[in-house]
Short mmCIF file of N, CA and C in Angstrom, two decimals:
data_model
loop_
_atom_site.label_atom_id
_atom_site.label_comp_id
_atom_site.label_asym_id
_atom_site.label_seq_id
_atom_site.Cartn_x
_atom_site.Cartn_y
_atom_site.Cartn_z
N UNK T 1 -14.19 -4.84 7.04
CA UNK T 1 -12.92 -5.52 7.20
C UNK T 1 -12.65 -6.45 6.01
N UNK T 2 -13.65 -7.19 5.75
CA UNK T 2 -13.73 -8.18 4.45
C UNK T 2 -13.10 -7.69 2.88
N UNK T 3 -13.44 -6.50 3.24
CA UNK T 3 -13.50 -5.74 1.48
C UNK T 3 -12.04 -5.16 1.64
N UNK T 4 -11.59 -4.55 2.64
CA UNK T 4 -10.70 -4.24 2.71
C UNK T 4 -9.21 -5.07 2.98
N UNK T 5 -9.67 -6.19 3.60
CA UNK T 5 -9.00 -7.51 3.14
C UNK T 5 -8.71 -7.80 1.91
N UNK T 6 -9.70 -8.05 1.27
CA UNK T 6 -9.47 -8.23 -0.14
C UNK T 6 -8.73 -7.89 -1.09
N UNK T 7 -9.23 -6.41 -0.70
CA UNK T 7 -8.17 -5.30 -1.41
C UNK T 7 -6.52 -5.22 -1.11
N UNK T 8 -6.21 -5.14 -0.29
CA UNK T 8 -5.02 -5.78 0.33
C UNK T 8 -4.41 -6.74 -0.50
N UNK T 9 -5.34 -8.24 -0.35
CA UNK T 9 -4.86 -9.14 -1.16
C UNK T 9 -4.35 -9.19 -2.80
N UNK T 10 -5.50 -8.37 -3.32
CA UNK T 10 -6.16 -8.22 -4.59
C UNK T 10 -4.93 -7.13 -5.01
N UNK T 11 -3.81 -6.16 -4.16
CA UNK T 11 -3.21 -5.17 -4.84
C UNK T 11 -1.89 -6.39 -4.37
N UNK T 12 -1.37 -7.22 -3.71
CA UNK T 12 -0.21 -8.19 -3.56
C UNK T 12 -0.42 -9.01 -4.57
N UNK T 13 -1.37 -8.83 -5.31
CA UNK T 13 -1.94 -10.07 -6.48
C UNK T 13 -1.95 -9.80 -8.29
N UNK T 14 -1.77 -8.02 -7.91
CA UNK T 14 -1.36 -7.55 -9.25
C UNK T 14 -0.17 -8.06 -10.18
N UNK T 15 -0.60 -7.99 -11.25
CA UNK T 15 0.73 -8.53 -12.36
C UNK T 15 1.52 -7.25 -12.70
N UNK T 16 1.14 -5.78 -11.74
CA UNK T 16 1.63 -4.59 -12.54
C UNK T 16 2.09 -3.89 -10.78
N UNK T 17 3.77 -3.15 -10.61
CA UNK T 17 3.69 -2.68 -10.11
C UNK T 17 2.33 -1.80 -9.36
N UNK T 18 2.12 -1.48 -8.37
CA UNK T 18 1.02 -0.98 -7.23
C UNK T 18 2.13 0.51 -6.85
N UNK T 19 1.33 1.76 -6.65
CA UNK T 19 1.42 3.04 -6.09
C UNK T 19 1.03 3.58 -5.46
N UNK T 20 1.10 4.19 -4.62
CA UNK T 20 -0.53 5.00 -3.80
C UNK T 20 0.46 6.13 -3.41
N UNK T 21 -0.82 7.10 -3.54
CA UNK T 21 -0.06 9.11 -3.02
C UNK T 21 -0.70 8.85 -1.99
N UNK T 22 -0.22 9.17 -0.89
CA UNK T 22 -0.70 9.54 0.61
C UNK T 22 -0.85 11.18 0.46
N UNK T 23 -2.43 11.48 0.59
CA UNK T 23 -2.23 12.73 0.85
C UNK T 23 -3.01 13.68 2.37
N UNK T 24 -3.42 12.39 3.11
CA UNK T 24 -3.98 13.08 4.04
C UNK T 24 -3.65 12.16 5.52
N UNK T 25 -4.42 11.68 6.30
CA UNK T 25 -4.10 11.08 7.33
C UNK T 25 -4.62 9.37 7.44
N UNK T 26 -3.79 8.73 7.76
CA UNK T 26 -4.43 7.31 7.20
C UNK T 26 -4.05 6.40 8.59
N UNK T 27 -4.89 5.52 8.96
CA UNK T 27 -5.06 4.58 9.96
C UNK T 27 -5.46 2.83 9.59
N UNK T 28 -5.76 2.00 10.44
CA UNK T 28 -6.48 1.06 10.05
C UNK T 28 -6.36 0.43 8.51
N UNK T 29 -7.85 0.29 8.63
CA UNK T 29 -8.05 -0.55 6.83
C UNK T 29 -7.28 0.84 5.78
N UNK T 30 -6.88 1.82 5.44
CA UNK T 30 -6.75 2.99 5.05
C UNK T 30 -5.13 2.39 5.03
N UNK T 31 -4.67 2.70 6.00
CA UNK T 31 -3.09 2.67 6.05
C UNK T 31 -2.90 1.15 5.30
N UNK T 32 -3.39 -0.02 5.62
CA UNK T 32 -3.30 -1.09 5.43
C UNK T 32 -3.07 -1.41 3.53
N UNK T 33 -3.79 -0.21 3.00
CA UNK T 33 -3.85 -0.91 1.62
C UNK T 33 -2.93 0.26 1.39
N UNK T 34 -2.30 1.39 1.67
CA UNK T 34 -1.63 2.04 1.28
C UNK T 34 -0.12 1.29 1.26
N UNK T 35 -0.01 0.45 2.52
CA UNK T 35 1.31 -0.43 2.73
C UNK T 35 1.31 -1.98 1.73
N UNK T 36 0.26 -1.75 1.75
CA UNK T 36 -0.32 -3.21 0.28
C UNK T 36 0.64 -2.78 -0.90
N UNK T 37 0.82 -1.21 -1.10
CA UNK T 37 1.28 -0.88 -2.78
C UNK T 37 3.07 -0.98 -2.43
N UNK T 38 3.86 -1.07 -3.74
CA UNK T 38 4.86 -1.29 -3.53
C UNK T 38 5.70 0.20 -3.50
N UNK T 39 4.68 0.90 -3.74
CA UNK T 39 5.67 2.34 -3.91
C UNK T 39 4.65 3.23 -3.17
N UNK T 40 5.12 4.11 -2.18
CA UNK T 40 4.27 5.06 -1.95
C UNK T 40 5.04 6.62 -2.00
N UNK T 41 4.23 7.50 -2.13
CA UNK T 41 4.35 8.70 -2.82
C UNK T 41 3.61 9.69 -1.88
N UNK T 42 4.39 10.37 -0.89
CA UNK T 42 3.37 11.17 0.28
C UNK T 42 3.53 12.82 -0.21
N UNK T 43 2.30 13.14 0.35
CA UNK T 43 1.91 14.75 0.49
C UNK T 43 2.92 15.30 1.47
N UNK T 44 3.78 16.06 1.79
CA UNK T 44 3.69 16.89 2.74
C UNK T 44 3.21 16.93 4.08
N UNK T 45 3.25 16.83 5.12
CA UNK T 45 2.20 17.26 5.92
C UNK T 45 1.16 15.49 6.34
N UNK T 46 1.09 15.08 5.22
CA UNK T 46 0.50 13.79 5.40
C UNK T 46 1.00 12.88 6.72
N UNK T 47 0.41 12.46 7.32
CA UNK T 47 0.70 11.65 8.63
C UNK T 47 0.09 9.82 8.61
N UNK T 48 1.01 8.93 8.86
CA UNK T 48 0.51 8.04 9.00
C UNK T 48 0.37 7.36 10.56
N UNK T 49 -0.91 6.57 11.43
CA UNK T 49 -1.12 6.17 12.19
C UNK T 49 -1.03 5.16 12.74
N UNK T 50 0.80 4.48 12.86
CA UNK T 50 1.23 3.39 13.54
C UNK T 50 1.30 3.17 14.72
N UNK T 51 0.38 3.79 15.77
CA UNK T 51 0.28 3.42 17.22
C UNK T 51 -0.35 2.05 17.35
N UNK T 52 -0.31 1.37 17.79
CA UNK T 52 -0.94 0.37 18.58
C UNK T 52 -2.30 0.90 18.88
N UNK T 53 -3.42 -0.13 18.09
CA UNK T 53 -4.76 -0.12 18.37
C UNK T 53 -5.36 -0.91 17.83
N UNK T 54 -6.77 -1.75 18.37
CA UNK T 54 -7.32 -2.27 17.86
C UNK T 54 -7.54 -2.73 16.42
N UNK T 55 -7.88 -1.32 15.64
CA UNK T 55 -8.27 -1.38 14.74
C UNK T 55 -7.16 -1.50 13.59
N UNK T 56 -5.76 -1.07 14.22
CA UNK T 56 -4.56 -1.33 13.30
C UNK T 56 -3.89 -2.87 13.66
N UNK T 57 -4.49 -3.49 14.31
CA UNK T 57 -3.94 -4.57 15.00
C UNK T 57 -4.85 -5.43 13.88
N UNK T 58 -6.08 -5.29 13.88
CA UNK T 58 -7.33 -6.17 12.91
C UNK T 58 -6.82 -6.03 11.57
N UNK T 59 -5.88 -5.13 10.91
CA UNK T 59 -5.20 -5.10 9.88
C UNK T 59 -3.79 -5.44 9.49
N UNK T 60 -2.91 -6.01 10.99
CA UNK T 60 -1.93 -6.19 10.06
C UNK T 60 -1.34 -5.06 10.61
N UNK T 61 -1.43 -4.32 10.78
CA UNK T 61 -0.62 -2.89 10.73
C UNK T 61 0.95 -2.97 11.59
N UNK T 62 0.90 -3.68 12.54
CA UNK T 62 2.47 -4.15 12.93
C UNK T 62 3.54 -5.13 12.29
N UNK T 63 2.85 -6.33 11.90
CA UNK T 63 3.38 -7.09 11.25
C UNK T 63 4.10 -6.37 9.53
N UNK T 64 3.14 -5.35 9.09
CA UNK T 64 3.36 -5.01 8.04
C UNK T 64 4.55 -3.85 7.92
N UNK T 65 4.37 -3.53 8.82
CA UNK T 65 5.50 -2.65 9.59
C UNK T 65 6.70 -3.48 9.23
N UNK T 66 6.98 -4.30 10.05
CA UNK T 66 8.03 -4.99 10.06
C UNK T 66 8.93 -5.32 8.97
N UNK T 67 7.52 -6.25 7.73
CA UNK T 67 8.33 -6.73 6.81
C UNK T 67 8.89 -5.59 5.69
N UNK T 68 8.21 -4.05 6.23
CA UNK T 68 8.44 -3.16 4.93
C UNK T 68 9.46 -2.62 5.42
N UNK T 69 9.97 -2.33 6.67
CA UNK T 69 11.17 -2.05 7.01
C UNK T 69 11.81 -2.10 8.07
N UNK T 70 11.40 -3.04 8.62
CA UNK T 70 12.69 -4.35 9.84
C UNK T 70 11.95 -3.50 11.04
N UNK T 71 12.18 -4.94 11.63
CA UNK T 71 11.84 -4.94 13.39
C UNK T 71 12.27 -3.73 14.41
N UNK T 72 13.81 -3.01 13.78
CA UNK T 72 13.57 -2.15 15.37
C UNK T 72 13.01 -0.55 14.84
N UNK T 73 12.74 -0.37 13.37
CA UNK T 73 12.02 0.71 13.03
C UNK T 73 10.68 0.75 12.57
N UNK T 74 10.10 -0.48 13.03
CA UNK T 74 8.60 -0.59 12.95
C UNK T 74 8.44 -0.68 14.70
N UNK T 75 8.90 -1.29 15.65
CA UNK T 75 8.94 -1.09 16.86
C UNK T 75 9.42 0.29 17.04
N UNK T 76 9.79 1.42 16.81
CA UNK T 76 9.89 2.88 17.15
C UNK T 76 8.91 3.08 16.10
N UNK T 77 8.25 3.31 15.44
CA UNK T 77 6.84 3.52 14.82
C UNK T 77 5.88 3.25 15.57
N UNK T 78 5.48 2.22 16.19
CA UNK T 78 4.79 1.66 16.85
C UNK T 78 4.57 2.36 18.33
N UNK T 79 6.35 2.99 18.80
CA UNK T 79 6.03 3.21 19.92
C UNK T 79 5.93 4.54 20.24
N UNK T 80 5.55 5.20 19.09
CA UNK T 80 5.75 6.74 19.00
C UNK T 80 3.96 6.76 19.51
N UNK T 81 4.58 8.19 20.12
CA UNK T 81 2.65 8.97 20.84
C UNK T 81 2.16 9.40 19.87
N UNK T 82 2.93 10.02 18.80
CA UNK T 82 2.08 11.29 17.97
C UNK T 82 2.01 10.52 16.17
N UNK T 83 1.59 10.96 15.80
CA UNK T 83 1.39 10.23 14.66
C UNK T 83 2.40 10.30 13.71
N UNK T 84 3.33 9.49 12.55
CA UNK T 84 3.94 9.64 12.08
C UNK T 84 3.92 10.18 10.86
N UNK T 85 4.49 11.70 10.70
CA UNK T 85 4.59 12.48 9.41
C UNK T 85 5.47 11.95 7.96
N UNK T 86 5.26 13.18 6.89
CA UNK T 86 5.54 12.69 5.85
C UNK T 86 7.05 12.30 6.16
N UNK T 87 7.48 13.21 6.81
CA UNK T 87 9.57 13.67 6.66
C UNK T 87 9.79 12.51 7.47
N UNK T 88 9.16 11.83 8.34
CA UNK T 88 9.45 10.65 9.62
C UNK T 88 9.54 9.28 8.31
N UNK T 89 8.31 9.25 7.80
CA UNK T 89 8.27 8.70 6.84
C UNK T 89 9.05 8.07 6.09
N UNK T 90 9.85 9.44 5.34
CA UNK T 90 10.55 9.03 4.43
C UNK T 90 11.74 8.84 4.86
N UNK T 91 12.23 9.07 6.19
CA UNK T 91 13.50 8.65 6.70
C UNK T 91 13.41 7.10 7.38
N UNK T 92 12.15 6.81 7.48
CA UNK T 92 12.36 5.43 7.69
C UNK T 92 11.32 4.80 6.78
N UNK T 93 11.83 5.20 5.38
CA UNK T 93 11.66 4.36 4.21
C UNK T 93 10.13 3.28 3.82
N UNK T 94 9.22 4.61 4.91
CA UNK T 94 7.79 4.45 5.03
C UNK T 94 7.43 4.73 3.38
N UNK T 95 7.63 6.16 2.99
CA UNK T 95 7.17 6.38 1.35
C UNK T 95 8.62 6.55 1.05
N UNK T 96 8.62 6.45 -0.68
CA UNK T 96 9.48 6.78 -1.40
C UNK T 96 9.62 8.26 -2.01
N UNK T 97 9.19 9.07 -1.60
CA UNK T 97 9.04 10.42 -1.81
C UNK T 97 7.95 11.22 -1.29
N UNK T 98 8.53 12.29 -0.65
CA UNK T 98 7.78 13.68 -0.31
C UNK T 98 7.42 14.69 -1.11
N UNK T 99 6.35 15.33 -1.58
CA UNK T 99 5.95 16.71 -2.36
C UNK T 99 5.22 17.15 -1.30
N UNK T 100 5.03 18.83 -2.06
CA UNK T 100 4.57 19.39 -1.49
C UNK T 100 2.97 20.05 -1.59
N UNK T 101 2.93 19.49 -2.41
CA UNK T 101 1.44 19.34 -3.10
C UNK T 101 0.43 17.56 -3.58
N UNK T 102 -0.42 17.56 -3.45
CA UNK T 102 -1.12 16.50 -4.01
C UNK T 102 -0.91 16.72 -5.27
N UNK T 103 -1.30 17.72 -6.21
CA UNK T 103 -0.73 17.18 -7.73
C UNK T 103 0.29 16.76 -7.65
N UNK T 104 1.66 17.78 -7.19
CA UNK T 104 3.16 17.18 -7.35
C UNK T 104 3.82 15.68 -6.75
N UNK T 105 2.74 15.20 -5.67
CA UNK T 105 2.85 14.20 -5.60
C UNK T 105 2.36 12.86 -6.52
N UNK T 106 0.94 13.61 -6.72
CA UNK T 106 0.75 12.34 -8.45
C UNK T 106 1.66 12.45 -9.37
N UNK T 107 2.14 13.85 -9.67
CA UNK T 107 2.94 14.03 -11.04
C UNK T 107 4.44 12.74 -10.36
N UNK T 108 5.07 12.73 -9.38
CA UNK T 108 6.35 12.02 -8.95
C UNK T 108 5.68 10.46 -9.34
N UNK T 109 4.40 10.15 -8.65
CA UNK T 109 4.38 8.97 -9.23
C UNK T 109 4.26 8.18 -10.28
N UNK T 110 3.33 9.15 -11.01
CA UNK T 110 3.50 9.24 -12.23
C UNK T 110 4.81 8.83 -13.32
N UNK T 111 5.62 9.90 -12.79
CA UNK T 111 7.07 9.91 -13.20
C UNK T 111 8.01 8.40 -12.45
N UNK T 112 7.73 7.96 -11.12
CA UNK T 112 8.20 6.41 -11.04
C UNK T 112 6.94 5.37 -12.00
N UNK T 113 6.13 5.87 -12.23
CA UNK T 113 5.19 4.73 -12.88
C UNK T 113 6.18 4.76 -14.16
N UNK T 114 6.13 5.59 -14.78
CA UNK T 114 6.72 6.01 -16.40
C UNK T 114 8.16 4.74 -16.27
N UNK T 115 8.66 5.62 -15.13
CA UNK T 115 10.90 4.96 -15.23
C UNK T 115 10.49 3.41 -14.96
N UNK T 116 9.08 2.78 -14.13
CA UNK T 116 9.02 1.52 -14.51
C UNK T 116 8.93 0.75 -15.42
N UNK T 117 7.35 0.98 -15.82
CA UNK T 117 7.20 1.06 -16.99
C UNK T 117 8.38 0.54 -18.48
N UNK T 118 9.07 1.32 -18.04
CA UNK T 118 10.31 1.71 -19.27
C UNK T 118 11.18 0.53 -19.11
N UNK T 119 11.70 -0.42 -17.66
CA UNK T 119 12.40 -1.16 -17.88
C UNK T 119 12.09 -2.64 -18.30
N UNK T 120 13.06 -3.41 -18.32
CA UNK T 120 12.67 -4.28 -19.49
C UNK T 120 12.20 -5.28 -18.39
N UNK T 121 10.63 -5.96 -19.04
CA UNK T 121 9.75 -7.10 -17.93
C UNK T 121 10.57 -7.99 -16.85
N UNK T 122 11.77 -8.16 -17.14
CA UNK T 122 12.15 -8.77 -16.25
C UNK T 122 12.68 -8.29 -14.99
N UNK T 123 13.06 -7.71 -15.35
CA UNK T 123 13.60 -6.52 -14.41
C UNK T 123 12.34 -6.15 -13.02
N UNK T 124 11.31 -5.92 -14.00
CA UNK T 124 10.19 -4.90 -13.17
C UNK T 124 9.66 -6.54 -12.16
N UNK T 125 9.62 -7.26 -12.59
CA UNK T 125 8.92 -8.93 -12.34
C UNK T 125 10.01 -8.96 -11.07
N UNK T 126 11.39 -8.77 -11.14
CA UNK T 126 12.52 -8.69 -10.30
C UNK T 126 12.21 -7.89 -9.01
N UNK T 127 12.03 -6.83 -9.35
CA UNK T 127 12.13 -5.49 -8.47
C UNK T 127 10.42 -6.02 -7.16
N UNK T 128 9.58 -6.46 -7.99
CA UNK T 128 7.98 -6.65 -7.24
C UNK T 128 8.79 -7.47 -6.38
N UNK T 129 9.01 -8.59 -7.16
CA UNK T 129 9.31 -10.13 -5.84
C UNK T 129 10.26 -9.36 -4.74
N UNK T 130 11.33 -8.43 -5.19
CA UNK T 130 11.80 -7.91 -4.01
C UNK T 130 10.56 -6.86 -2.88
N UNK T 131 9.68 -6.16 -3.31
CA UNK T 131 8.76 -5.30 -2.58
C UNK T 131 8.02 -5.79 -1.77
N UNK T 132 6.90 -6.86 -2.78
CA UNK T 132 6.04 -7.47 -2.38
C UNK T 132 6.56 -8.59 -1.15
N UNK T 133 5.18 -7.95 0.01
CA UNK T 133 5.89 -8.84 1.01
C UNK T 133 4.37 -9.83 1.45
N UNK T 134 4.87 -10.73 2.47
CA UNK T 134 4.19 -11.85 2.56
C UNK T 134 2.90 -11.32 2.88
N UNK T 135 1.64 -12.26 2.66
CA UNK T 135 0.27 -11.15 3.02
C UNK T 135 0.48 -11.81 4.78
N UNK T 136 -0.29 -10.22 5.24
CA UNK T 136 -0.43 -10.20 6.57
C UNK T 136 -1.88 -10.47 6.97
N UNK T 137 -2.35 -10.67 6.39
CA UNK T 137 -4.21 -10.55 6.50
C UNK T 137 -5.09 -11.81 6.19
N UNK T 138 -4.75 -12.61 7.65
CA UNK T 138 -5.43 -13.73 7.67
C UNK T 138 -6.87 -14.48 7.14
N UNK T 139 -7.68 -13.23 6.95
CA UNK T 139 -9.59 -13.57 6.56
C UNK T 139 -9.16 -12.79 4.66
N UNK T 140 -9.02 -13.32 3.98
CA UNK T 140 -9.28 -13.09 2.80
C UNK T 140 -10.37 -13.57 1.95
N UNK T 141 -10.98 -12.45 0.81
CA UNK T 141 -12.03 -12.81 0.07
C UNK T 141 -11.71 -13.73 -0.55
N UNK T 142 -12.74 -14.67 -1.48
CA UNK T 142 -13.34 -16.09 -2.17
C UNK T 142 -12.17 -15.38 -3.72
N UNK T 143 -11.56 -16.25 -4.05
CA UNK T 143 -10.70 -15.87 -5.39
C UNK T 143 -10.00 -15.03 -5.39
N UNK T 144 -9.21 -14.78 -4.95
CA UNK T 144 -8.31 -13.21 -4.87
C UNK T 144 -6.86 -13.85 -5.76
N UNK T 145 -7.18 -13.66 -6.99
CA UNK T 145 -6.51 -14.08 -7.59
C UNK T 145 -6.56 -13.42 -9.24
N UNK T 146 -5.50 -12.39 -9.67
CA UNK T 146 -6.04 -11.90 -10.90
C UNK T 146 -5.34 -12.47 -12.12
N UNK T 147 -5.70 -12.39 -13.07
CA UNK T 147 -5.30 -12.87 -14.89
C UNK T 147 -4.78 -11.40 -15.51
N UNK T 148 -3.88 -11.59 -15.83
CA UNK T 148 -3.79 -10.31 -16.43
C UNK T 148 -4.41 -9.93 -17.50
N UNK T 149 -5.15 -8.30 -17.51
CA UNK T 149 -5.92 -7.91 -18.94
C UNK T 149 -7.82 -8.13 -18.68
N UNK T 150 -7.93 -8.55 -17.64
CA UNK T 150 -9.15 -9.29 -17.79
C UNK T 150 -9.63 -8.50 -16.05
N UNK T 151 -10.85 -8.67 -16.43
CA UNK T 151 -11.84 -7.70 -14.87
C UNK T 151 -12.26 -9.46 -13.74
N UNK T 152 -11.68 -9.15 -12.74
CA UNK T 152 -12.21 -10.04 -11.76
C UNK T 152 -13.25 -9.60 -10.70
N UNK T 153 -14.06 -9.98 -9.99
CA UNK T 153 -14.86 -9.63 -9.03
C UNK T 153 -14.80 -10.45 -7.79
N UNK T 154 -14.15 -10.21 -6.91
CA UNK T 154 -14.17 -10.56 -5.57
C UNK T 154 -15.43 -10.47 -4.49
N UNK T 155 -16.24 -11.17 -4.34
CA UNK T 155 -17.53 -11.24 -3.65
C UNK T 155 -16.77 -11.44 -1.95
N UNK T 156 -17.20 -10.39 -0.95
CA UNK T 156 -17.16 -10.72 0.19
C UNK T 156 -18.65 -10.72 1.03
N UNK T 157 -18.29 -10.67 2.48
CA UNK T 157 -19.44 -10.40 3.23
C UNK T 157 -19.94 -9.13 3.07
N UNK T 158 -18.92 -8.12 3.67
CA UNK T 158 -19.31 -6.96 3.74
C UNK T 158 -19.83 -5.89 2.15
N UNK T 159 -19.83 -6.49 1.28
CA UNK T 159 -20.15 -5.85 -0.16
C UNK T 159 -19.19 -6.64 -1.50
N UNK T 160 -18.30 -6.08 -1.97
CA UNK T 160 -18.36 -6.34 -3.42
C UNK T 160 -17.06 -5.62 -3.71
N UNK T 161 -15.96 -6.25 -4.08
CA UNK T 161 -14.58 -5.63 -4.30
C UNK T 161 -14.31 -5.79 -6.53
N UNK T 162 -14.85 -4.99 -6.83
CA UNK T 162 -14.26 -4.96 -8.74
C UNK T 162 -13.06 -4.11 -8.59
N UNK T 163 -12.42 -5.47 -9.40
CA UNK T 163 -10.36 -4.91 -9.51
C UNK T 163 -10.86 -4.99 -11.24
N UNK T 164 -10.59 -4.00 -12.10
CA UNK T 164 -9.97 -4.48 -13.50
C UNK T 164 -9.07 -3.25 -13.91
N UNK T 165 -8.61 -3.83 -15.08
CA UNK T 165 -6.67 -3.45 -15.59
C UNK T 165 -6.79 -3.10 -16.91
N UNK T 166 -6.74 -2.23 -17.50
CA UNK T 166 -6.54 -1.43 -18.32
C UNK T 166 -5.44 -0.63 -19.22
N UNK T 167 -4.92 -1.24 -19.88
CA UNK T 167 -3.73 -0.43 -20.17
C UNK T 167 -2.65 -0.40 -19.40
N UNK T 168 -2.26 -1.30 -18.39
CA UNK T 168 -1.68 -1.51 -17.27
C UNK T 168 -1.84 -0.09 -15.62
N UNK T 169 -2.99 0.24 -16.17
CA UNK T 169 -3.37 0.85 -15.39
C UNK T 169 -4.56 0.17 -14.24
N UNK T 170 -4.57 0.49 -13.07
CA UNK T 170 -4.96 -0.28 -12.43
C UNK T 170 -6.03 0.52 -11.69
N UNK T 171 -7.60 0.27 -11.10
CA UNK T 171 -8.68 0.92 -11.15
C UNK T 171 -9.28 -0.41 -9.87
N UNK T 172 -9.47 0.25 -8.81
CA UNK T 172 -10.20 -0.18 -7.67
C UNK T 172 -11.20 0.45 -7.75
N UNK T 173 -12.59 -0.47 -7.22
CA UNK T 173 -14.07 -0.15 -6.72
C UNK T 173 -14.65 -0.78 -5.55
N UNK T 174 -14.66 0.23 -4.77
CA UNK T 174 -15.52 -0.92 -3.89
C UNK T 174 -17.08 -0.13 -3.54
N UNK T 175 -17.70 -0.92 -2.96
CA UNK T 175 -19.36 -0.67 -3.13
C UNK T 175 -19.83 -1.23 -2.04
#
């Protein structure tokens, strides 16, 4: 829970737009850091797991709901039996695009990384403060706080979270 906290924190803490391809089925700590990024990019077929449960409850997973896209379509997320697919998804502005492949879904993000990228810093600095939403995840790791250009290490209980940035490319480890 710790590390995955972190991570959470540690991707709301980036100085560089955040992405993630959904390409398989995601719950819990899983779903949690996928809703951490400001852009998501789903497979096809990919399903995400907003029922009510424990283990999505220990993450945030309702609250985060909410702030990514309002109270009465995170409450019908929430109150659905079956798990929510890519096409459900993207009609309630869960990801920003559907493919039909895992490459074609890196290649799309790719291609929003690039059209970011391209606009001018203020703009992109603009667009985050609009995405980025308040953290939901009360137990956070010791320093979760990054410098841009430079490798930080987040020490928790459960192991060891290394974030470093590269070329404005961005590279998670956990251990």
């Amino acid at each position: 829970y710790n590390v995955v906290s972190a991570c959470c924190c540690a991707l709301g803490e980036l100085p560089v737009p955040v992405l993630a391809v959904i390409a398989g089925e995601l719950h819990g700590g899983l779903l949690a850091l996928a809703l951490s990024a400001d852009w998501r990019v789903a497979k096809d077929g990919c399903q995400l797991d907003c029922r009510p449960s424990d283990e999505n409850s220990l993450f945030g997973i309702e609250l985060a709901l909410k702030q990514l896209i309002g109270s009465h379509r995170a409450a019908d997320c929430c109150r659905q039996t079956l798990l929510i697919d890519s096409t459900r998804a993207l009609e309630v502005s869960l990801v920003t695009a559907v493919r039909d492949t895992t490459s074609a879904a890196m290649q799309c993000a790719m291609e929003l990384a690039a059209t970011v990228a391209a606009a001018p810093p203020v703009g992109v600095r603009n667009t985050m403060s609009l995405l980025r939403r308040t953290p939901t995840i009360a137990t956070v790791a010791n320093g979760c706080v990054l410098a841009a250009g430079r490798a930080t290490t987040i020490k928790t209980q459960g192991g060891q979270l290394c974030v470093s940035e590269a070329r404005n490319l961005v590279r998670i480890e956990l251990s």
